[in-house]
Amino acid sequence: MSAHVDLVNLDSSDPPLIYRSIREVKRKQRTMHIGKKRRSRSLPKAARNATVNSFADIQPQFVTFLYENKNITLNSVFAKFEESTGARREHLAYAVVGIIAFYLIIGQCAELLCNLIGFAYPAYASVKAIRTPEKDDDMQWLTYWTVFAFFSLLDFFAHAIMDVVPLYWLAKVIFLLYLALPQTFGATKIYIYYVDPAVAKLEEALAKKSREE
């Protein structure tokens, strides 16, 4: 009789031990998975130290670059301009940026100029990243080229898009610069906050579907 009572009590109270153990294992697995996702979404040190984090940061950082860059040729051009005109180098830089932006809106070769801007420096930086043992720069440039390739697909519909958004090439250049420049580390941020979580959800959905089959 006592054995019968024990069985009744077992059925009417908490779930059997084996089921509680399985649930505990699953709970720990979910906790570990969340922890891994949180760790994977933490920005690398270089990206955390980005100097441009809002529109208000763009102008002062642009001026800082003009005066503190170490490109001898560029500094020589600016020095000659300042000496011959008496104007400051940022005035020349603003004029050049304005001309390029205007051409990207109305120019016949705006697509070529846009893709050249989006290719030249990133290609050079990607080669440098391959030569270094660090992985943070690999994340930056792999993400950049993935987005660049996506835009290349959109370019096929560029003329239709420009009927709705005439500033397509200019907007594309601005976004590619945000992704590429070391002052923003945009590609790394896009990967950490959007690409990686989206891929994780896709993998989880595919794994769930395969288990159901």
Coordinates of N, CA and C in Angstrom, one line a residue:
M1 N 0.8 -1.2 0.0 CA 0.0 0.0 0.0 C 0.9 1.3 0.0
S2 N 1.9 1.2 0.8 CA 2.8 2.4 0.9 C 3.4 2.7 -0.5
A3 N 3.8 1.6 -1.2 CA 4.4 1.8 -2.5 C 3.4 2.5 -3.4
H4 N 2.1 2.1 -3.4 CA 1.1 2.7 -4.2 C 0.9 4.1 -3.9
V5 N 1.0 4.5 -2.6 CA 0.8 5.9 -2.2 C 2.0 6.7 -2.7
D6 N 3.2 6.2 -2.7 CA 4.4 6.9 -3.2 C 4.2 7.2 -4.7
L7 N 3.7 6.2 -5.4 CA 3.5 6.4 -6.9 C 2.5 7.5 -7.1
V8 N 1.4 7.5 -6.3 CA 0.4 8.5 -6.5 C 0.9 9.9 -6.2
N9 N 1.7 10.0 -5.1 CA 2.3 11.3 -4.8 C 3.3 11.7 -5.9
L10 N 4.0 10.8 -6.5 CA 4.9 11.2 -7.5 C 4.2 11.7 -8.7
D11 N 3.0 11.1 -9.1 CA 2.3 11.6 -10.3 C 1.6 12.9 -10.0
S12 N 1.2 13.2 -8.8 CA 0.4 14.3 -8.5 C 1.2 15.5 -8.1
S13 N 2.5 15.4 -7.8 CA 3.3 16.5 -7.4 C 4.2 17.0 -8.5
D14 N 5.5 17.2 -8.3 CA 6.4 17.8 -9.3 C 6.6 16.7 -10.4
P15 N 7.0 17.2 -11.5 CA 7.4 16.3 -12.6 C 8.5 15.3 -12.2
P16 N 8.5 14.1 -12.8 CA 9.6 13.2 -12.5 C 11.0 13.9 -12.6
L17 N 11.9 13.3 -11.9 CA 13.3 13.9 -11.9 C 13.9 14.0 -13.2
I18 N 13.7 13.0 -14.1 CA 14.3 13.0 -15.4 C 13.8 14.2 -16.2
Y19 N 12.5 14.6 -16.1 CA 12.0 15.7 -16.9 C 12.5 17.0 -16.3
R20 N 12.6 17.1 -15.0 CA 13.2 18.3 -14.3 C 14.7 18.5 -14.8
S21 N 15.4 17.4 -14.9 CA 16.8 17.5 -15.3 C 16.9 18.0 -16.8
I22 N 16.0 17.5 -17.6 CA 16.0 17.9 -19.0 C 15.7 19.4 -19.1
R23 N 14.7 19.8 -18.4 CA 14.4 21.3 -18.4 C 15.5 22.1 -17.9
E24 N 16.2 21.6 -16.9 CA 17.4 22.4 -16.3 C 18.5 22.5 -17.3
V25 N 18.7 21.4 -18.1 CA 19.8 21.4 -19.1 C 19.4 22.4 -20.2
K26 N 18.2 22.4 -20.6 CA 17.7 23.3 -21.7 C 17.8 24.8 -21.2
R27 N 17.5 25.0 -19.9 CA 17.6 26.4 -19.4 C 19.0 26.8 -19.4
K28 N 20.0 26.0 -19.0 CA 21.4 26.3 -19.0 C 21.9 26.6 -20.4
Q29 N 21.4 25.8 -21.4 CA 21.8 26.0 -22.7 C 21.3 27.3 -23.3
R30 N 20.1 27.7 -22.9 CA 19.6 29.0 -23.4 C 20.4 30.1 -22.7
T31 N 20.7 29.9 -21.5 CA 21.5 31.0 -20.8 C 22.9 31.1 -21.4
M32 N 23.5 30.0 -21.8 CA 24.8 30.0 -22.4 C 24.7 30.7 -23.8
H33 N 23.6 30.3 -24.5 CA 23.4 30.9 -25.9 C 23.3 32.4 -25.8
I34 N 22.5 32.9 -24.8 CA 22.3 34.3 -24.7 C 23.6 35.0 -24.3
G35 N 24.4 34.4 -23.4 CA 25.7 34.9 -23.1 C 26.6 35.0 -24.3
K36 N 26.6 34.0 -25.1 CA 27.5 34.0 -26.3 C 27.0 35.1 -27.2
K37 N 25.7 35.3 -27.4 CA 25.2 36.4 -28.3 C 25.6 37.7 -27.7
R38 N 25.5 37.9 -26.4 CA 25.9 39.2 -25.8 C 27.4 39.5 -26.0
R39 N 28.2 38.4 -25.8 CA 29.6 38.6 -26.0 C 29.9 38.9 -27.5
S40 N 29.2 38.3 -28.4 CA 29.5 38.5 -29.8 C 29.1 39.9 -30.3
R41 N 28.1 40.5 -29.5 CA 27.6 41.8 -29.9 C 28.4 43.0 -29.3
S42 N 29.4 42.6 -28.5 CA 30.2 43.7 -27.9 C 31.2 44.2 -28.9
L43 N 31.3 45.5 -29.0 CA 32.1 46.2 -30.1 C 33.6 46.0 -29.7
P44 N 34.4 45.7 -30.8 CA 35.9 45.7 -30.6 C 36.4 47.1 -30.0
K45 N 37.5 47.1 -29.4 CA 38.0 48.3 -28.8 C 38.1 49.5 -29.8
A46 N 38.6 49.2 -31.0 CA 38.8 50.2 -32.0 C 37.5 50.9 -32.4
A47 N 36.4 50.0 -32.5 CA 35.1 50.6 -32.8 C 34.5 51.4 -31.7
R48 N 34.8 50.9 -30.5 CA 34.3 51.7 -29.3 C 35.0 53.1 -29.2
N49 N 36.2 53.2 -29.8 CA 36.9 54.4 -29.7 C 36.7 55.3 -31.0
A50 N 35.7 55.0 -31.8 CA 35.4 55.7 -33.0 C 35.1 57.2 -32.6
T51 N 35.7 58.1 -33.4 CA 35.6 59.5 -33.1 C 34.3 60.2 -33.7
V52 N 33.7 59.5 -34.6 CA 32.4 60.1 -35.2 C 31.3 59.2 -34.8
N53 N 30.4 59.7 -33.9 CA 29.3 58.9 -33.5 C 27.9 59.6 -33.7
S54 N 28.0 60.8 -34.2 CA 26.8 61.6 -34.6 C 27.1 62.6 -35.6
F55 N 26.1 63.3 -36.2 CA 26.3 64.3 -37.2 C 27.2 65.5 -36.6
A56 N 27.0 65.7 -35.3 CA 27.7 66.8 -34.7 C 29.2 66.6 -34.7
D57 N 29.6 65.3 -34.8 CA 31.1 65.0 -34.8 C 31.8 65.1 -36.1
I58 N 31.0 65.2 -37.2 CA 31.6 65.1 -38.5 C 32.5 66.3 -38.8
Q59 N 31.9 67.5 -38.7 CA 32.7 68.7 -39.1 C 34.0 68.9 -38.3
P60 N 34.0 68.8 -36.9 CA 35.3 68.9 -36.2 C 36.3 67.8 -36.5
Q61 N 35.8 66.6 -36.7 CA 36.7 65.5 -37.1 C 37.3 65.7 -38.5
F62 N 36.5 66.2 -39.4 CA 36.9 66.5 -40.7 C 38.0 67.5 -40.7
V63 N 37.9 68.6 -40.0 CA 38.9 69.6 -39.8 C 40.1 69.0 -39.2
T64 N 40.0 68.2 -38.2 CA 41.1 67.6 -37.5 C 41.9 66.8 -38.5
F65 N 41.2 66.0 -39.3 CA 41.9 65.2 -40.3 C 42.7 66.1 -41.3
L66 N 42.1 67.2 -41.7 CA 42.8 68.1 -42.7 C 44.1 68.6 -42.1
Y67 N 44.2 68.8 -40.8 CA 45.4 69.4 -40.2 C 46.4 68.4 -39.6
E68 N 45.9 67.2 -39.3 CA 46.7 66.2 -38.6 C 47.0 65.0 -39.5
N69 N 46.5 64.9 -40.7 CA 46.9 63.7 -41.5 C 48.4 63.8 -41.9
K70 N 48.9 62.6 -42.2 CA 50.3 62.4 -42.4 C 50.7 62.2 -43.9
N71 N 49.7 62.5 -44.8 CA 49.9 62.3 -46.2 C 50.7 63.5 -46.7
I72 N 52.0 63.3 -47.1 CA 52.9 64.4 -47.6 C 52.3 65.1 -48.8
T73 N 51.8 64.4 -49.8 CA 51.3 65.0 -51.0 C 50.1 65.9 -50.7
L74 N 49.2 65.4 -49.9 CA 48.0 66.1 -49.6 C 48.3 67.4 -48.8
N75 N 49.2 67.3 -47.8 CA 49.6 68.4 -47.0 C 50.3 69.5 -47.9
S76 N 51.1 69.0 -48.9 CA 51.8 69.9 -49.8 C 50.8 70.7 -50.6
V77 N 49.7 70.0 -51.1 CA 48.7 70.7 -51.9 C 48.0 71.8 -51.0
F78 N 47.6 71.4 -49.8 CA 47.0 72.3 -48.9 C 47.9 73.5 -48.6
A79 N 49.2 73.3 -48.3 CA 50.1 74.3 -48.0 C 50.2 75.3 -49.1
K80 N 50.3 74.8 -50.4 CA 50.4 75.7 -51.5 C 49.1 76.5 -51.7
F81 N 48.0 75.9 -51.5 CA 46.7 76.6 -51.6 C 46.6 77.7 -50.5
E82 N 47.0 77.4 -49.3 CA 46.9 78.4 -48.2 C 47.9 79.6 -48.5
E83 N 49.1 79.2 -49.0 CA 50.1 80.3 -49.3 C 49.6 81.2 -50.4
S84 N 49.0 80.6 -51.4 CA 48.7 81.4 -52.6 C 47.4 82.2 -52.5
T85 N 46.5 81.7 -51.7 CA 45.2 82.3 -51.6 C 44.9 83.0 -50.2
G86 N 45.6 82.6 -49.2 CA 45.4 83.2 -47.9 C 44.2 82.6 -47.2
A87 N 43.5 81.6 -47.9 CA 42.4 81.0 -47.3 C 42.8 79.7 -46.5
R88 N 42.0 79.2 -45.6 CA 42.3 78.0 -44.9 C 42.0 76.8 -45.7
R89 N 42.7 75.7 -45.4 CA 42.6 74.5 -46.2 C 41.2 73.8 -46.1
E90 N 40.5 74.1 -45.0 CA 39.1 73.5 -45.0 C 38.2 74.1 -46.0
H91 N 38.5 75.4 -46.4 CA 37.7 76.0 -47.5 C 37.8 75.3 -48.8
L92 N 39.1 74.9 -49.1 CA 39.3 74.1 -50.3 C 38.6 72.8 -50.2
A93 N 38.8 72.2 -49.1 CA 38.2 70.8 -48.9 C 36.6 70.9 -49.0
Y94 N 36.0 71.9 -48.4 CA 34.6 72.0 -48.6 C 34.1 72.2 -50.0
A95 N 34.9 73.0 -50.8 CA 34.6 73.2 -52.2 C 34.7 71.9 -53.0
V96 N 35.8 71.1 -52.7 CA 35.9 69.9 -53.4 C 34.8 68.9 -53.1
V97 N 34.4 68.8 -51.8 CA 33.3 68.0 -51.4 C 32.0 68.4 -52.0
G98 N 31.8 69.7 -52.1 CA 30.6 70.2 -52.7 C 30.5 69.9 -54.2
I99 N 31.6 70.0 -54.9 CA 31.7 69.7 -56.3 C 31.4 68.2 -56.6
I100 N 32.0 67.4 -55.8 CA 31.8 65.9 -55.9 C 30.4 65.6 -55.6
A101 N 29.8 66.2 -54.6 CA 28.4 65.9 -54.2 C 27.5 66.3 -55.3
F102 N 27.7 67.5 -55.9 CA 26.9 68.0 -57.0 C 27.0 67.1 -58.2
Y103 N 28.2 66.7 -58.5 CA 28.4 65.8 -59.7 C 27.7 64.4 -59.5
L104 N 27.7 63.9 -58.2 CA 27.0 62.7 -57.9 C 25.5 62.8 -58.1
I105 N 25.0 64.0 -58.1 CA 23.5 64.2 -58.3 C 23.2 64.3 -59.8
I106 N 24.0 65.0 -60.6 CA 23.6 65.3 -61.9 C 24.6 64.7 -63.0
G107 N 25.8 64.2 -62.5 CA 26.8 63.8 -63.5 C 26.5 62.6 -64.3
Q108 N 26.9 62.5 -65.5 CA 26.6 61.3 -66.3 C 27.4 60.1 -65.9
C109 N 28.6 60.3 -65.3 CA 29.4 59.2 -64.8 C 29.4 59.1 -63.3
A110 N 28.2 59.5 -62.7 CA 28.1 59.5 -61.2 C 28.3 58.0 -60.7
E111 N 27.8 57.0 -61.4 CA 27.9 55.7 -61.0 C 29.4 55.3 -60.9
L112 N 30.2 55.6 -61.9 CA 31.6 55.3 -61.9 C 32.3 56.0 -60.7
L113 N 32.0 57.2 -60.5 CA 32.7 58.0 -59.4 C 32.3 57.4 -58.1
C114 N 31.0 57.1 -57.9 CA 30.5 56.5 -56.7 C 31.2 55.2 -56.4
N115 N 31.3 54.3 -57.3 CA 32.0 53.0 -57.1 C 33.5 53.1 -56.9
L116 N 34.1 54.1 -57.6 CA 35.5 54.4 -57.4 C 35.8 54.8 -56.0
I117 N 35.0 55.7 -55.5 CA 35.1 56.2 -54.1 C 34.9 55.0 -53.1
G118 N 34.0 54.2 -53.4 CA 33.7 53.1 -52.5 C 34.6 51.9 -52.6
F119 N 35.5 52.0 -53.6 CA 36.4 50.9 -53.9 C 37.9 51.2 -53.5
A120 N 38.4 52.4 -53.8 CA 39.8 52.7 -53.7 C 40.4 52.5 -52.3
Y121 N 39.9 53.3 -51.3 CA 40.5 53.1 -50.0 C 40.1 51.8 -49.3
P122 N 38.9 51.3 -49.4 CA 38.6 50.0 -48.9 C 39.5 48.8 -49.4
A123 N 39.8 48.9 -50.7 CA 40.7 47.9 -51.3 C 42.0 47.9 -50.6
Y124 N 42.6 49.1 -50.5 CA 43.9 49.3 -49.9 C 43.9 48.8 -48.4
A125 N 42.8 49.2 -47.7 CA 42.7 48.9 -46.3 C 42.5 47.4 -46.1
S126 N 41.8 46.7 -47.0 CA 41.6 45.3 -47.0 C 42.9 44.5 -47.1
V127 N 43.8 45.0 -48.0 CA 45.1 44.3 -48.2 C 45.9 44.5 -46.9
K128 N 45.8 45.6 -46.3 CA 46.5 45.8 -45.0 C 46.0 44.9 -43.9
A129 N 44.7 44.7 -43.9 CA 44.0 43.9 -42.9 C 44.5 42.4 -43.1
I130 N 44.6 42.0 -44.3 CA 45.1 40.6 -44.6 C 46.5 40.4 -44.0
R131 N 47.3 41.4 -44.0 CA 48.7 41.3 -43.5 C 48.8 41.2 -42.0
T132 N 47.8 41.6 -41.3 CA 47.8 41.7 -39.9 C 47.2 40.4 -39.2
P133 N 47.7 40.0 -38.0 CA 47.1 38.8 -37.4 C 45.8 39.1 -36.7
E134 N 45.4 40.4 -36.4 CA 44.2 40.7 -35.7 C 43.0 40.3 -36.6
K135 N 41.9 40.0 -35.9 CA 40.7 39.6 -36.6 C 39.6 40.7 -36.7
D136 N 39.8 41.8 -35.8 CA 38.8 42.9 -35.8 C 38.7 43.6 -37.1
D137 N 39.9 43.8 -37.8 CA 39.8 44.5 -39.1 C 39.3 43.6 -40.2
D138 N 39.5 42.3 -40.0 CA 38.8 41.3 -41.0 C 37.3 41.4 -40.9
M139 N 36.8 41.5 -39.7 CA 35.3 41.7 -39.5 C 34.9 43.0 -40.2
Q140 N 35.6 44.0 -40.0 CA 35.3 45.3 -40.6 C 35.2 45.2 -42.1
W141 N 36.2 44.7 -42.8 CA 36.2 44.7 -44.2 C 35.4 43.6 -44.9
L142 N 35.3 42.4 -44.2 CA 34.4 41.4 -44.8 C 32.9 41.9 -44.8
T143 N 32.5 42.6 -43.7 CA 31.2 43.2 -43.7 C 31.1 44.3 -44.7
Y144 N 32.1 45.1 -44.9 CA 32.0 46.2 -45.9 C 31.8 45.6 -47.3
W145 N 32.6 44.6 -47.6 CA 32.5 44.1 -49.0 C 31.2 43.4 -49.2
T146 N 30.6 42.8 -48.2 CA 29.3 42.2 -48.3 C 28.2 43.3 -48.6
V147 N 28.3 44.4 -47.9 CA 27.3 45.5 -48.1 C 27.6 46.1 -49.5
F148 N 28.8 46.2 -49.9 CA 29.2 46.8 -51.2 C 28.6 45.9 -52.3
A149 N 28.7 44.6 -52.1 CA 28.2 43.7 -53.1 C 26.6 43.8 -53.2
F150 N 26.0 44.0 -52.0 CA 24.6 44.1 -52.0 C 24.1 45.4 -52.8
F151 N 24.9 46.5 -52.6 CA 24.6 47.7 -53.3 C 24.8 47.5 -54.8
S152 N 25.8 46.7 -55.2 CA 26.1 46.4 -56.6 C 24.8 45.8 -57.2
L153 N 24.1 44.9 -56.5 CA 22.9 44.4 -57.0 C 21.8 45.4 -57.2
L154 N 21.7 46.3 -56.2 CA 20.8 47.4 -56.3 C 21.1 48.3 -57.5
D155 N 22.3 48.5 -57.8 CA 22.7 49.4 -58.9 C 22.0 49.0 -60.2
F156 N 21.7 47.7 -60.3 CA 21.0 47.2 -61.6 C 19.7 48.0 -61.7
F157 N 19.1 48.3 -60.6 CA 17.8 49.0 -60.6 C 18.0 50.5 -60.3
A158 N 19.2 51.0 -60.5 CA 19.5 52.4 -60.1 C 18.6 53.4 -60.8
H159 N 18.4 53.2 -62.1 CA 17.6 54.2 -62.9 C 16.2 54.3 -62.4
A160 N 15.6 53.1 -62.1 CA 14.3 53.1 -61.5 C 14.2 53.7 -60.1
I161 N 15.3 53.5 -59.3 CA 15.4 54.0 -58.0 C 15.5 55.6 -58.0
M162 N 16.3 56.0 -59.0 CA 16.5 57.5 -59.1 C 15.3 58.2 -59.5
D163 N 14.3 57.6 -60.1 CA 13.0 58.2 -60.4 C 12.3 58.6 -59.1
V164 N 12.6 57.8 -58.1 CA 12.0 58.0 -56.7 C 12.9 58.8 -55.8
V165 N 14.2 58.4 -55.9 CA 15.3 59.0 -55.0 C 16.4 59.5 -55.9
P166 N 16.3 60.7 -56.4 CA 17.3 61.3 -57.3 C 18.7 61.3 -56.7
L167 N 18.8 61.3 -55.4 CA 20.1 61.4 -54.7 C 20.7 60.0 -54.4
Y168 N 20.4 59.0 -55.3 CA 20.8 57.6 -55.0 C 22.3 57.5 -54.9
W169 N 23.1 58.0 -55.9 CA 24.5 57.8 -55.9 C 25.2 58.6 -54.7
L170 N 24.7 59.8 -54.4 CA 25.2 60.6 -53.3 C 24.9 59.8 -52.0
A171 N 23.7 59.3 -51.8 CA 23.4 58.6 -50.6 C 24.2 57.3 -50.5
K172 N 24.5 56.7 -51.6 CA 25.3 55.5 -51.5 C 26.7 55.8 -51.1
V173 N 27.3 56.9 -51.6 CA 28.6 57.3 -51.2 C 28.7 57.6 -49.7
I174 N 27.7 58.3 -49.3 CA 27.7 58.7 -47.8 C 27.7 57.5 -47.0
F175 N 26.8 56.5 -47.3 CA 26.7 55.3 -46.5 C 28.0 54.4 -46.6
L176 N 28.6 54.3 -47.8 CA 29.8 53.6 -47.9 C 30.9 54.2 -47.1
L177 N 31.0 55.5 -47.1 CA 32.0 56.2 -46.3 C 31.8 55.9 -44.8
Y178 N 30.5 55.9 -44.4 CA 30.2 55.6 -43.0 C 30.7 54.2 -42.7
L179 N 30.5 53.3 -43.6 CA 31.0 51.9 -43.3 C 32.5 51.8 -43.3
A180 N 33.2 52.6 -44.2 CA 34.6 52.3 -44.4 C 35.5 53.1 -43.5
L181 N 35.2 54.4 -43.2 CA 36.2 55.2 -42.6 C 36.5 54.8 -41.2
P182 N 37.8 54.9 -40.8 CA 38.3 54.5 -39.4 C 37.7 55.4 -38.3
Q183 N 37.2 56.6 -38.7 CA 36.6 57.5 -37.7 C 35.2 57.0 -37.3
T184 N 34.6 56.1 -38.1 CA 33.2 55.7 -37.8 C 33.1 54.2 -37.5
F185 N 33.9 53.3 -38.1 CA 33.8 51.9 -38.0 C 32.4 51.4 -38.2
G186 N 31.8 52.0 -39.2 CA 30.4 51.6 -39.5 C 30.1 50.2 -39.8
A187 N 31.0 49.6 -40.6 CA 30.9 48.2 -41.0 C 30.9 47.3 -39.8
T188 N 31.8 47.5 -38.9 CA 31.8 46.7 -37.7 C 30.5 46.8 -36.9
K189 N 30.0 48.1 -36.8 CA 28.8 48.3 -36.0 C 27.6 47.6 -36.7
I190 N 27.6 47.7 -38.0 CA 26.5 47.1 -38.8 C 26.5 45.6 -38.5
Y191 N 27.7 45.0 -38.5 CA 27.8 43.5 -38.3 C 27.4 43.1 -36.9
I192 N 27.9 43.9 -35.9 CA 27.6 43.5 -34.5 C 26.1 43.6 -34.2
Y193 N 25.5 44.7 -34.6 CA 24.2 45.1 -34.2 C 23.1 44.5 -35.1
Y194 N 23.4 44.2 -36.4 CA 22.3 43.8 -37.4 C 22.6 42.5 -38.1
V195 N 23.8 42.4 -38.7 CA 24.1 41.2 -39.5 C 24.2 40.0 -38.7
D196 N 25.0 40.0 -37.6 CA 25.2 38.8 -36.8 C 23.9 38.4 -36.1
P197 N 23.1 39.3 -35.5 CA 21.8 38.8 -34.9 C 20.8 38.2 -36.0
A198 N 20.8 38.9 -37.2 CA 19.9 38.4 -38.2 C 20.3 37.0 -38.7
V199 N 21.6 36.7 -38.9 CA 22.1 35.4 -39.3 C 21.9 34.4 -38.2
A200 N 22.0 34.8 -36.9 CA 21.8 33.9 -35.8 C 20.3 33.5 -35.8
K201 N 19.4 34.4 -36.0 CA 18.0 34.0 -36.1 C 17.7 33.1 -37.2
L202 N 18.3 33.4 -38.4 CA 18.1 32.5 -39.6 C 18.6 31.1 -39.3
E203 N 19.8 31.0 -38.7 CA 20.3 29.7 -38.4 C 19.4 29.0 -37.4
E204 N 18.9 29.7 -36.4 CA 18.0 29.1 -35.4 C 16.7 28.6 -36.1
A205 N 16.2 29.4 -37.0 CA 15.0 29.0 -37.7 C 15.2 27.7 -38.6
L206 N 16.4 27.7 -39.3 CA 16.7 26.6 -40.1 C 16.9 25.3 -39.3
A207 N 17.6 25.5 -38.1 CA 17.8 24.3 -37.2 C 16.5 23.8 -36.7
K208 N 15.6 24.7 -36.3 CA 14.3 24.3 -35.8 C 13.5 23.5 -36.9
K209 N 13.6 24.0 -38.1 CA 12.8 23.4 -39.2 C 13.4 22.0 -39.5
S210 N 14.7 21.9 -39.4 CA 15.4 20.6 -39.7 C 15.0 19.6 -38.6
R211 N 14.9 20.0 -37.3 CA 14.5 19.1 -36.2 C 13.1 18.6 -36.4
E212 N 12.2 19.5 -36.9 CA 10.8 19.2 -37.0 C 10.6 18.1 -38.1
E213 N 11.5 18.2 -39.1 CA 11.5 17.2 -40.2 C 12.0 15.9 -39.8

